[in-house]
Amino acid sequence: MYTSISPFILQGQLGLSPQTFGMMSGFVGTGLLLSRMIFPHLVRRHGMPRMLVSGLIILMVCGVLLLSLWAFDGLHTGSFLASVSGVFFAYTFVGLCGSAVAMEPFTDKRGAAGAIFGFFQMSLVFLINTVAAALSAHGLLLLGASYLVLPLVGLWLCWRMFRATPKPA
């Protein structure tokens, strides 16, 4: 969703030039780069389920931060980019752990499970981006709300999944 809405926010609302917008997009990627560097160590130490939940919580914190900055007129380019960098940081935990945990039960049919998982993931992304493009005038509110609501749904699904998983004896 960030990709669809960010030009409207950074160029339209915050007044960045297209060149500066391009450079700032590179800055946002540092969150992703950082998380990819530390992710293997954290997964070995804490496990995938804990990293998935941690990523969802980081997303919610970034959503609350973004909505708070917007509500109290504290939003500027730096605060927006810091919040979104946090989202990109969390994305590694959610994306990689989520797909691994979702496909774990399908040891003999991982290819089919991966295809179904990918289809649903891309369908959801298409739906969310379509709504985001239609509501681009309210992009900041939509972005912050999605960073809050979608992780809440993810945490609820994790709770259901982990609750239903039998504990090893």
JSON list of C-alpha atoms in Angstrom, two decimals:
[
{"chain": "A", "resi": 1, "resn": "MET", "atom": "CA", "xyz": [0.00, 0.00, 0.00]},
{"chain": "A", "resi": 2, "resn": "TYR", "atom": "CA", "xyz": [2.92, 2.33, 0.71]},
{"chain": "A", "resi": 3, "resn": "THR", "atom": "CA", "xyz": [3.92, 2.19, -2.94]},
{"chain": "A", "resi": 4, "resn": "SER", "atom": "CA", "xyz": [0.46, 3.27, -4.08]},
{"chain": "A", "resi": 5, "resn": "ILE", "atom": "CA", "xyz": [-0.09, 6.04, -1.55]},
{"chain": "A", "resi": 6, "resn": "SER", "atom": "CA", "xyz": [3.39, 7.45, -0.84]},
{"chain": "A", "resi": 7, "resn": "PRO", "atom": "CA", "xyz": [3.57, 9.76, -3.89]},
{"chain": "A", "resi": 8, "resn": "PHE", "atom": "CA", "xyz": [0.28, 11.41, -2.84]},
{"chain": "A", "resi": 9, "resn": "ILE", "atom": "CA", "xyz": [1.55, 11.90, 0.72]},
{"chain": "A", "resi": 10, "resn": "LEU", "atom": "CA", "xyz": [5.19, 12.84, 0.12]},
{"chain": "A", "resi": 11, "resn": "GLN", "atom": "CA", "xyz": [4.71, 14.92, -3.02]},
{"chain": "A", "resi": 12, "resn": "GLY", "atom": "CA", "xyz": [1.12, 16.10, -2.63]},
{"chain": "A", "resi": 13, "resn": "GLN", "atom": "CA", "xyz": [0.79, 16.70, 1.11]},
{"chain": "A", "resi": 14, "resn": "LEU", "atom": "CA", "xyz": [4.41, 17.16, 2.23]},
{"chain": "A", "resi": 15, "resn": "GLY", "atom": "CA", "xyz": [5.57, 18.98, -0.91]},
{"chain": "A", "resi": 16, "resn": "LEU", "atom": "CA", "xyz": [8.61, 16.91, -1.95]},
{"chain": "A", "resi": 17, "resn": "SER", "atom": "CA", "xyz": [9.91, 17.18, -5.50]},
{"chain": "A", "resi": 18, "resn": "PRO", "atom": "CA", "xyz": [9.94, 14.00, -7.62]},
{"chain": "A", "resi": 19, "resn": "GLN", "atom": "CA", "xyz": [13.74, 13.80, -7.27]},
{"chain": "A", "resi": 20, "resn": "THR", "atom": "CA", "xyz": [13.63, 14.10, -3.48]},
{"chain": "A", "resi": 21, "resn": "PHE", "atom": "CA", "xyz": [10.77, 11.61, -3.39]},
{"chain": "A", "resi": 22, "resn": "GLY", "atom": "CA", "xyz": [12.96, 9.11, -5.23]},
{"chain": "A", "resi": 23, "resn": "MET", "atom": "CA", "xyz": [15.81, 9.57, -2.78]},
{"chain": "A", "resi": 24, "resn": "MET", "atom": "CA", "xyz": [13.48, 9.26, 0.20]},
{"chain": "A", "resi": 25, "resn": "SER", "atom": "CA", "xyz": [12.11, 6.00, -1.19]},
{"chain": "A", "resi": 26, "resn": "GLY", "atom": "CA", "xyz": [15.65, 4.65, -0.99]},
{"chain": "A", "resi": 27, "resn": "PHE", "atom": "CA", "xyz": [15.83, 5.73, 2.65]},
{"chain": "A", "resi": 28, "resn": "VAL", "atom": "CA", "xyz": [12.72, 3.72, 3.48]},
{"chain": "A", "resi": 29, "resn": "GLY", "atom": "CA", "xyz": [14.46, 0.61, 2.17]},
{"chain": "A", "resi": 30, "resn": "THR", "atom": "CA", "xyz": [17.03, 0.83, 4.97]},
{"chain": "A", "resi": 31, "resn": "GLY", "atom": "CA", "xyz": [14.44, -0.61, 7.38]},
{"chain": "A", "resi": 32, "resn": "LEU", "atom": "CA", "xyz": [14.06, -3.61, 5.11]},
{"chain": "A", "resi": 33, "resn": "LEU", "atom": "CA", "xyz": [17.82, -3.97, 4.68]},
{"chain": "A", "resi": 34, "resn": "LEU", "atom": "CA", "xyz": [18.44, -3.79, 8.43]},
{"chain": "A", "resi": 35, "resn": "SER", "atom": "CA", "xyz": [15.82, -6.38, 9.26]},
{"chain": "A", "resi": 36, "resn": "ARG", "atom": "CA", "xyz": [17.12, -8.77, 6.61]},
{"chain": "A", "resi": 37, "resn": "MET", "atom": "CA", "xyz": [20.57, -8.55, 8.18]},
{"chain": "A", "resi": 38, "resn": "ILE", "atom": "CA", "xyz": [19.47, -9.40, 11.73]},
{"chain": "A", "resi": 39, "resn": "PHE", "atom": "CA", "xyz": [16.52, -11.67, 10.91]},
{"chain": "A", "resi": 40, "resn": "PRO", "atom": "CA", "xyz": [18.39, -15.02, 10.72]},
{"chain": "A", "resi": 41, "resn": "HIS", "atom": "CA", "xyz": [20.01, -14.43, 14.12]},
{"chain": "A", "resi": 42, "resn": "LEU", "atom": "CA", "xyz": [16.70, -13.48, 15.74]},
{"chain": "A", "resi": 43, "resn": "VAL", "atom": "CA", "xyz": [14.86, -16.48, 14.29]},
{"chain": "A", "resi": 44, "resn": "ARG", "atom": "CA", "xyz": [17.52, -18.90, 15.55]},
{"chain": "A", "resi": 45, "resn": "ARG", "atom": "CA", "xyz": [17.38, -17.31, 18.98]},
{"chain": "A", "resi": 46, "resn": "HIS", "atom": "CA", "xyz": [13.62, -16.75, 19.41]},
{"chain": "A", "resi": 47, "resn": "GLY", "atom": "CA", "xyz": [11.84, -18.91, 16.80]},
{"chain": "A", "resi": 48, "resn": "MET", "atom": "CA", "xyz": [9.49, -18.05, 13.95]},
{"chain": "A", "resi": 49, "resn": "PRO", "atom": "CA", "xyz": [6.23, -17.73, 15.91]},
{"chain": "A", "resi": 50, "resn": "ARG", "atom": "CA", "xyz": [7.73, -15.13, 18.27]},
{"chain": "A", "resi": 51, "resn": "MET", "atom": "CA", "xyz": [9.27, -13.18, 15.37]},
{"chain": "A", "resi": 52, "resn": "LEU", "atom": "CA", "xyz": [5.94, -13.19, 13.52]},
{"chain": "A", "resi": 53, "resn": "VAL", "atom": "CA", "xyz": [4.14, -11.77, 16.55]},
{"chain": "A", "resi": 54, "resn": "SER", "atom": "CA", "xyz": [6.96, -9.24, 17.09]},
{"chain": "A", "resi": 55, "resn": "GLY", "atom": "CA", "xyz": [6.66, -8.06, 13.49]},
{"chain": "A", "resi": 56, "resn": "LEU", "atom": "CA", "xyz": [2.90, -7.61, 13.85]},
{"chain": "A", "resi": 57, "resn": "ILE", "atom": "CA", "xyz": [3.38, -5.61, 17.06]},
{"chain": "A", "resi": 58, "resn": "ILE", "atom": "CA", "xyz": [6.00, -3.38, 15.38]},
{"chain": "A", "resi": 59, "resn": "LEU", "atom": "CA", "xyz": [3.52, -2.76, 12.55]},
{"chain": "A", "resi": 60, "resn": "MET", "atom": "CA", "xyz": [0.85, -1.74, 15.05]},
{"chain": "A", "resi": 61, "resn": "VAL", "atom": "CA", "xyz": [3.24, 0.62, 16.84]},
{"chain": "A", "resi": 62, "resn": "CYS", "atom": "CA", "xyz": [4.11, 2.24, 13.49]},
{"chain": "A", "resi": 63, "resn": "GLY", "atom": "CA", "xyz": [0.41, 2.57, 12.70]},
{"chain": "A", "resi": 64, "resn": "VAL", "atom": "CA", "xyz": [-0.32, 4.23, 16.05]},
{"chain": "A", "resi": 65, "resn": "LEU", "atom": "CA", "xyz": [2.68, 6.53, 15.57]},
{"chain": "A", "resi": 66, "resn": "LEU", "atom": "CA", "xyz": [1.58, 7.53, 12.08]},
{"chain": "A", "resi": 67, "resn": "LEU", "atom": "CA", "xyz": [-2.02, 8.17, 13.13]},
{"chain": "A", "resi": 68, "resn": "SER", "atom": "CA", "xyz": [-0.89, 10.11, 16.21]},
{"chain": "A", "resi": 69, "resn": "LEU", "atom": "CA", "xyz": [1.43, 12.32, 14.17]},
{"chain": "A", "resi": 70, "resn": "TRP", "atom": "CA", "xyz": [-1.37, 12.94, 11.69]},
{"chain": "A", "resi": 71, "resn": "ALA", "atom": "CA", "xyz": [-3.96, 13.68, 14.40]},
{"chain": "A", "resi": 72, "resn": "PHE", "atom": "CA", "xyz": [-1.73, 16.11, 16.33]},
{"chain": "A", "resi": 73, "resn": "ASP", "atom": "CA", "xyz": [-0.24, 17.88, 13.27]},
{"chain": "A", "resi": 74, "resn": "GLY", "atom": "CA", "xyz": [3.23, 16.54, 14.02]},
{"chain": "A", "resi": 75, "resn": "LEU", "atom": "CA", "xyz": [3.70, 14.88, 10.68]},
{"chain": "A", "resi": 76, "resn": "HIS", "atom": "CA", "xyz": [6.62, 15.97, 8.54]},
{"chain": "A", "resi": 77, "resn": "THR", "atom": "CA", "xyz": [8.82, 14.16, 6.05]},
{"chain": "A", "resi": 78, "resn": "GLY", "atom": "CA", "xyz": [11.21, 12.75, 8.66]},
{"chain": "A", "resi": 79, "resn": "SER", "atom": "CA", "xyz": [8.53, 11.42, 11.00]},
{"chain": "A", "resi": 80, "resn": "PHE", "atom": "CA", "xyz": [6.60, 9.89, 8.10]},
{"chain": "A", "resi": 81, "resn": "LEU", "atom": "CA", "xyz": [9.69, 8.18, 6.73]},
{"chain": "A", "resi": 82, "resn": "ALA", "atom": "CA", "xyz": [10.74, 6.92, 10.18]},
{"chain": "A", "resi": 83, "resn": "SER", "atom": "CA", "xyz": [7.33, 5.35, 10.70]},
{"chain": "A", "resi": 84, "resn": "VAL", "atom": "CA", "xyz": [7.29, 3.76, 7.26]},
{"chain": "A", "resi": 85, "resn": "SER", "atom": "CA", "xyz": [10.87, 2.51, 7.72]},
{"chain": "A", "resi": 86, "resn": "GLY", "atom": "CA", "xyz": [9.64, 0.73, 10.83]},
{"chain": "A", "resi": 87, "resn": "VAL", "atom": "CA", "xyz": [6.91, -0.88, 8.75]},
{"chain": "A", "resi": 88, "resn": "PHE", "atom": "CA", "xyz": [9.47, -2.09, 6.22]},
{"chain": "A", "resi": 89, "resn": "PHE", "atom": "CA", "xyz": [11.61, -3.39, 9.10]},
{"chain": "A", "resi": 90, "resn": "ALA", "atom": "CA", "xyz": [8.65, -5.39, 10.43]},
{"chain": "A", "resi": 91, "resn": "TYR", "atom": "CA", "xyz": [7.73, -6.65, 6.97]},
{"chain": "A", "resi": 92, "resn": "THR", "atom": "CA", "xyz": [10.65, -9.11, 6.97]},
{"chain": "A", "resi": 93, "resn": "PHE", "atom": "CA", "xyz": [9.38, -10.72, 10.17]},
{"chain": "A", "resi": 94, "resn": "VAL", "atom": "CA", "xyz": [5.77, -10.84, 9.02]},
{"chain": "A", "resi": 95, "resn": "GLY", "atom": "CA", "xyz": [6.35, -11.82, 5.39]},
{"chain": "A", "resi": 96, "resn": "LEU", "atom": "CA", "xyz": [9.03, -14.46, 5.81]},
{"chain": "A", "resi": 97, "resn": "CYS", "atom": "CA", "xyz": [7.77, -15.95, 9.07]},
{"chain": "A", "resi": 98, "resn": "GLY", "atom": "CA", "xyz": [4.15, -15.79, 7.96]},
{"chain": "A", "resi": 99, "resn": "SER", "atom": "CA", "xyz": [4.76, -17.76, 4.78]},
{"chain": "A", "resi": 100, "resn": "ALA", "atom": "CA", "xyz": [7.03, -20.28, 6.54]},
{"chain": "A", "resi": 101, "resn": "VAL", "atom": "CA", "xyz": [4.57, -20.85, 9.40]},
{"chain": "A", "resi": 102, "resn": "ALA", "atom": "CA", "xyz": [1.62, -21.08, 7.00]},
{"chain": "A", "resi": 103, "resn": "MET", "atom": "CA", "xyz": [3.30, -23.74, 4.85]},
{"chain": "A", "resi": 104, "resn": "GLU", "atom": "CA", "xyz": [4.91, -25.74, 7.66]},
{"chain": "A", "resi": 105, "resn": "PRO", "atom": "CA", "xyz": [2.12, -28.35, 7.90]},
{"chain": "A", "resi": 106, "resn": "PHE", "atom": "CA", "xyz": [2.33, -29.12, 4.17]},
{"chain": "A", "resi": 107, "resn": "THR", "atom": "CA", "xyz": [5.62, -31.00, 4.03]},
{"chain": "A", "resi": 108, "resn": "ASP", "atom": "CA", "xyz": [4.71, -33.07, 0.98]},
{"chain": "A", "resi": 109, "resn": "LYS", "atom": "CA", "xyz": [2.75, -30.38, -0.89]},
{"chain": "A", "resi": 110, "resn": "ARG", "atom": "CA", "xyz": [4.74, -27.19, -0.30]},
{"chain": "A", "resi": 111, "resn": "GLY", "atom": "CA", "xyz": [4.64, -26.17, -3.95]},
{"chain": "A", "resi": 112, "resn": "ALA", "atom": "CA", "xyz": [0.84, -26.23, -4.06]},
{"chain": "A", "resi": 113, "resn": "ALA", "atom": "CA", "xyz": [0.58, -24.61, -0.62]},
{"chain": "A", "resi": 114, "resn": "GLY", "atom": "CA", "xyz": [3.02, -21.89, -1.71]},
{"chain": "A", "resi": 115, "resn": "ALA", "atom": "CA", "xyz": [1.03, -21.21, -4.86]},
{"chain": "A", "resi": 116, "resn": "ILE", "atom": "CA", "xyz": [-2.24, -20.92, -2.93]},
{"chain": "A", "resi": 117, "resn": "PHE", "atom": "CA", "xyz": [-0.59, -18.73, -0.28]},
{"chain": "A", "resi": 118, "resn": "GLY", "atom": "CA", "xyz": [0.91, -16.49, -2.98]},
{"chain": "A", "resi": 119, "resn": "PHE", "atom": "CA", "xyz": [-2.42, -16.23, -4.80]},
{"chain": "A", "resi": 120, "resn": "PHE", "atom": "CA", "xyz": [-4.26, -15.12, -1.67]},
{"chain": "A", "resi": 121, "resn": "GLN", "atom": "CA", "xyz": [-1.48, -12.75, -0.67]},
{"chain": "A", "resi": 122, "resn": "MET", "atom": "CA", "xyz": [-1.39, -11.06, -4.09]},
{"chain": "A", "resi": 123, "resn": "SER", "atom": "CA", "xyz": [-5.20, -10.95, -4.27]},
{"chain": "A", "resi": 124, "resn": "LEU", "atom": "CA", "xyz": [-5.33, -9.19, -0.92]},
{"chain": "A", "resi": 125, "resn": "VAL", "atom": "CA", "xyz": [-2.60, -6.76, -2.00]},
{"chain": "A", "resi": 126, "resn": "PHE", "atom": "CA", "xyz": [-4.52, -6.01, -5.21]},
{"chain": "A", "resi": 127, "resn": "LEU", "atom": "CA", "xyz": [-7.74, -5.38, -3.28]},
{"chain": "A", "resi": 128, "resn": "ILE", "atom": "CA", "xyz": [-6.05, -3.15, -0.70]},
{"chain": "A", "resi": 129, "resn": "ASN", "atom": "CA", "xyz": [-4.14, -1.17, -3.34]},
{"chain": "A", "resi": 130, "resn": "THR", "atom": "CA", "xyz": [-7.32, -0.67, -5.37]},
{"chain": "A", "resi": 131, "resn": "VAL", "atom": "CA", "xyz": [-9.07, 0.77, -2.32]},
{"chain": "A", "resi": 132, "resn": "ALA", "atom": "CA", "xyz": [-5.97, 2.85, -1.50]},
{"chain": "A", "resi": 133, "resn": "ALA", "atom": "CA", "xyz": [-5.83, 4.34, -5.00]},
{"chain": "A", "resi": 134, "resn": "ALA", "atom": "CA", "xyz": [-9.53, 5.21, -4.86]},
{"chain": "A", "resi": 135, "resn": "LEU", "atom": "CA", "xyz": [-9.09, 6.92, -1.49]},
{"chain": "A", "resi": 136, "resn": "SER", "atom": "CA", "xyz": [-5.75, 8.59, -2.16]},
{"chain": "A", "resi": 137, "resn": "ALA", "atom": "CA", "xyz": [-7.02, 11.93, -0.81]},
{"chain": "A", "resi": 138, "resn": "HIS", "atom": "CA", "xyz": [-7.18, 10.24, 2.61]},
{"chain": "A", "resi": 139, "resn": "GLY", "atom": "CA", "xyz": [-3.99, 8.25, 2.08]},
{"chain": "A", "resi": 140, "resn": "LEU", "atom": "CA", "xyz": [-2.33, 9.03, 5.38]},
{"chain": "A", "resi": 141, "resn": "LEU", "atom": "CA", "xyz": [-5.35, 8.00, 7.40]},
{"chain": "A", "resi": 142, "resn": "LEU", "atom": "CA", "xyz": [-5.77, 4.86, 5.29]},
{"chain": "A", "resi": 143, "resn": "LEU", "atom": "CA", "xyz": [-2.09, 3.95, 5.59]},
{"chain": "A", "resi": 144, "resn": "GLY", "atom": "CA", "xyz": [-2.00, 4.44, 9.36]},
{"chain": "A", "resi": 145, "resn": "ALA", "atom": "CA", "xyz": [-5.27, 2.57, 9.86]},
{"chain": "A", "resi": 146, "resn": "SER", "atom": "CA", "xyz": [-4.08, -0.35, 7.74]},
{"chain": "A", "resi": 147, "resn": "TYR", "atom": "CA", "xyz": [-0.85, -0.54, 9.76]},
{"chain": "A", "resi": 148, "resn": "LEU", "atom": "CA", "xyz": [-3.03, -0.85, 12.83]},
{"chain": "A", "resi": 149, "resn": "VAL", "atom": "CA", "xyz": [-5.98, -3.00, 11.69]},
{"chain": "A", "resi": 150, "resn": "LEU", "atom": "CA", "xyz": [-4.19, -5.57, 9.51]},
{"chain": "A", "resi": 151, "resn": "PRO", "atom": "CA", "xyz": [-1.68, -6.54, 12.26]},
{"chain": "A", "resi": 152, "resn": "LEU", "atom": "CA", "xyz": [-4.58, -6.84, 14.73]},
{"chain": "A", "resi": 153, "resn": "VAL", "atom": "CA", "xyz": [-6.19, -9.34, 12.36]},
{"chain": "A", "resi": 154, "resn": "GLY", "atom": "CA", "xyz": [-2.81, -11.08, 12.03]},
{"chain": "A", "resi": 155, "resn": "LEU", "atom": "CA", "xyz": [-2.41, -11.30, 15.82]},
{"chain": "A", "resi": 156, "resn": "TRP", "atom": "CA", "xyz": [-5.90, -12.74, 16.14]},
{"chain": "A", "resi": 157, "resn": "LEU", "atom": "CA", "xyz": [-5.09, -15.35, 13.48]},
{"chain": "A", "resi": 158, "resn": "CYS", "atom": "CA", "xyz": [-1.78, -16.17, 15.21]},
{"chain": "A", "resi": 159, "resn": "TRP", "atom": "CA", "xyz": [-3.56, -16.58, 18.52]},
{"chain": "A", "resi": 160, "resn": "ARG", "atom": "CA", "xyz": [-6.07, -18.96, 16.94]},
{"chain": "A", "resi": 161, "resn": "MET", "atom": "CA", "xyz": [-3.37, -20.91, 15.14]},
{"chain": "A", "resi": 162, "resn": "PHE", "atom": "CA", "xyz": [-0.99, -21.21, 18.10]},
{"chain": "A", "resi": 163, "resn": "ARG", "atom": "CA", "xyz": [-3.86, -22.06, 20.45]},
{"chain": "A", "resi": 164, "resn": "ALA", "atom": "CA", "xyz": [-4.97, -24.88, 18.17]},
{"chain": "A", "resi": 165, "resn": "THR", "atom": "CA", "xyz": [-1.44, -26.27, 17.67]},
{"chain": "A", "resi": 166, "resn": "PRO", "atom": "CA", "xyz": [-0.81, -29.29, 19.90]},
{"chain": "A", "resi": 167, "resn": "LYS", "atom": "CA", "xyz": [2.09, -28.81, 22.31]},
{"chain": "A", "resi": 168, "resn": "PRO", "atom": "CA", "xyz": [4.92, -31.38, 22.11]},
{"chain": "A", "resi": 169, "resn": "ALA", "atom": "CA", "xyz": [5.02, -33.73, 25.08]}
]
